[in-house]
């Protein structure tokens, strides 16, 4: 079963939410979440959650997030 990492966001004390982005490494997901958190105004925090979903994105500090294409 593939392992991936999802950036997740906190909204207040009880609500969390993510999207369809999945990264191959926890570090990529963390950098993506931190970058998005820094420009959004509603989230109160962020974290990374391990999933069994296939990887859909890669994250690079210089270029940001990019979709992963499958061959």
Short mmCIF file of C-alpha atoms in Angstrom, two decimals:
data_model
loop_
_atom_site.label_atom_id
_atom_site.label_comp_id
_atom_site.label_asym_id
_atom_site.label_seq_id
_atom_site.Cartn_x
_atom_site.Cartn_y
_atom_site.Cartn_z
CA UNK A 1 0.00 0.00 0.00
CA UNK A 2 1.54 3.35 -1.00
CA UNK A 3 2.28 5.86 1.70
CA UNK A 4 1.90 9.60 1.22
CA UNK A 5 1.58 12.71 3.33
CA UNK A 6 -1.25 15.25 3.27
CA UNK A 7 -0.94 18.89 4.37
CA UNK A 8 -3.78 19.61 6.81
CA UNK A 9 -5.02 22.88 8.30
CA UNK A 10 -6.69 23.84 11.55
CA UNK A 11 -9.54 26.33 11.68
CA UNK A 12 -10.28 27.27 15.27
CA UNK A 13 -10.28 24.69 18.05
CA UNK A 14 -12.23 21.85 16.43
CA UNK A 15 -12.16 21.97 12.62
CA UNK A 16 -9.45 20.53 10.38
CA UNK A 17 -9.38 20.30 6.60
CA UNK A 18 -7.12 19.27 3.77
CA UNK A 19 -7.35 18.79 0.02
CA UNK A 20 -6.30 16.21 -2.60
CA UNK A 21 -2.59 17.06 -2.46
CA UNK A 22 -0.44 14.09 -1.40
CA UNK A 23 3.35 14.19 -1.13
CA UNK A 24 5.94 11.43 -1.19
CA UNK A 25 7.71 12.73 1.91
CA UNK A 26 6.57 14.24 5.17
CA UNK A 27 9.08 17.08 4.64
CA UNK A 28 7.52 18.05 1.29
CA UNK A 29 4.03 18.09 2.79
CA UNK A 30 5.25 20.14 5.74
CA UNK A 31 6.95 22.74 3.51
CA UNK A 32 3.82 22.98 1.34
CA UNK A 33 1.57 23.42 4.38
CA UNK A 34 3.86 26.05 5.90
CA UNK A 35 4.02 28.02 2.63
CA UNK A 36 0.25 27.98 2.23
CA UNK A 37 -0.35 28.80 5.91
CA UNK A 38 1.87 31.87 5.56
CA UNK A 39 -0.39 33.40 2.88
CA UNK A 40 -3.84 32.27 4.05
CA UNK A 41 -5.75 34.29 6.64
CA UNK A 42 -8.28 31.81 8.09
CA UNK A 43 -6.22 28.80 9.30
CA UNK A 44 -5.02 28.88 12.88
CA UNK A 45 -2.43 26.13 12.37
CA UNK A 46 -1.28 23.26 10.18
CA UNK A 47 0.06 19.70 10.42
CA UNK A 48 0.90 16.72 8.21
CA UNK A 49 -1.13 13.53 8.17
CA UNK A 50 0.11 10.19 6.81
CA UNK A 51 -2.25 8.58 4.27
CA UNK A 52 -2.41 5.50 2.05
CA UNK A 53 -3.35 7.63 -0.99
CA UNK A 54 -1.10 7.81 -4.07
CA UNK A 55 1.29 10.76 -4.36
CA UNK A 56 -0.20 13.63 -6.42
CA UNK A 57 2.26 16.51 -5.88
CA UNK A 58 5.93 17.32 -5.33
CA UNK A 59 7.16 20.39 -3.44
CA UNK A 60 10.33 22.35 -4.05
CA UNK A 61 11.25 25.46 -2.06
CA UNK A 62 12.19 27.34 -5.24
CA UNK A 63 9.32 26.36 -7.54
CA UNK A 64 6.59 25.50 -5.03
CA UNK A 65 4.13 22.67 -5.58
CA UNK A 66 3.91 20.82 -8.86
CA UNK A 67 1.56 18.02 -9.95
CA UNK A 68 3.14 14.58 -10.31
CA UNK A 69 2.34 12.92 -13.61
CA UNK A 70 2.08 9.17 -13.80
CA UNK A 71 3.48 7.20 -16.73
#
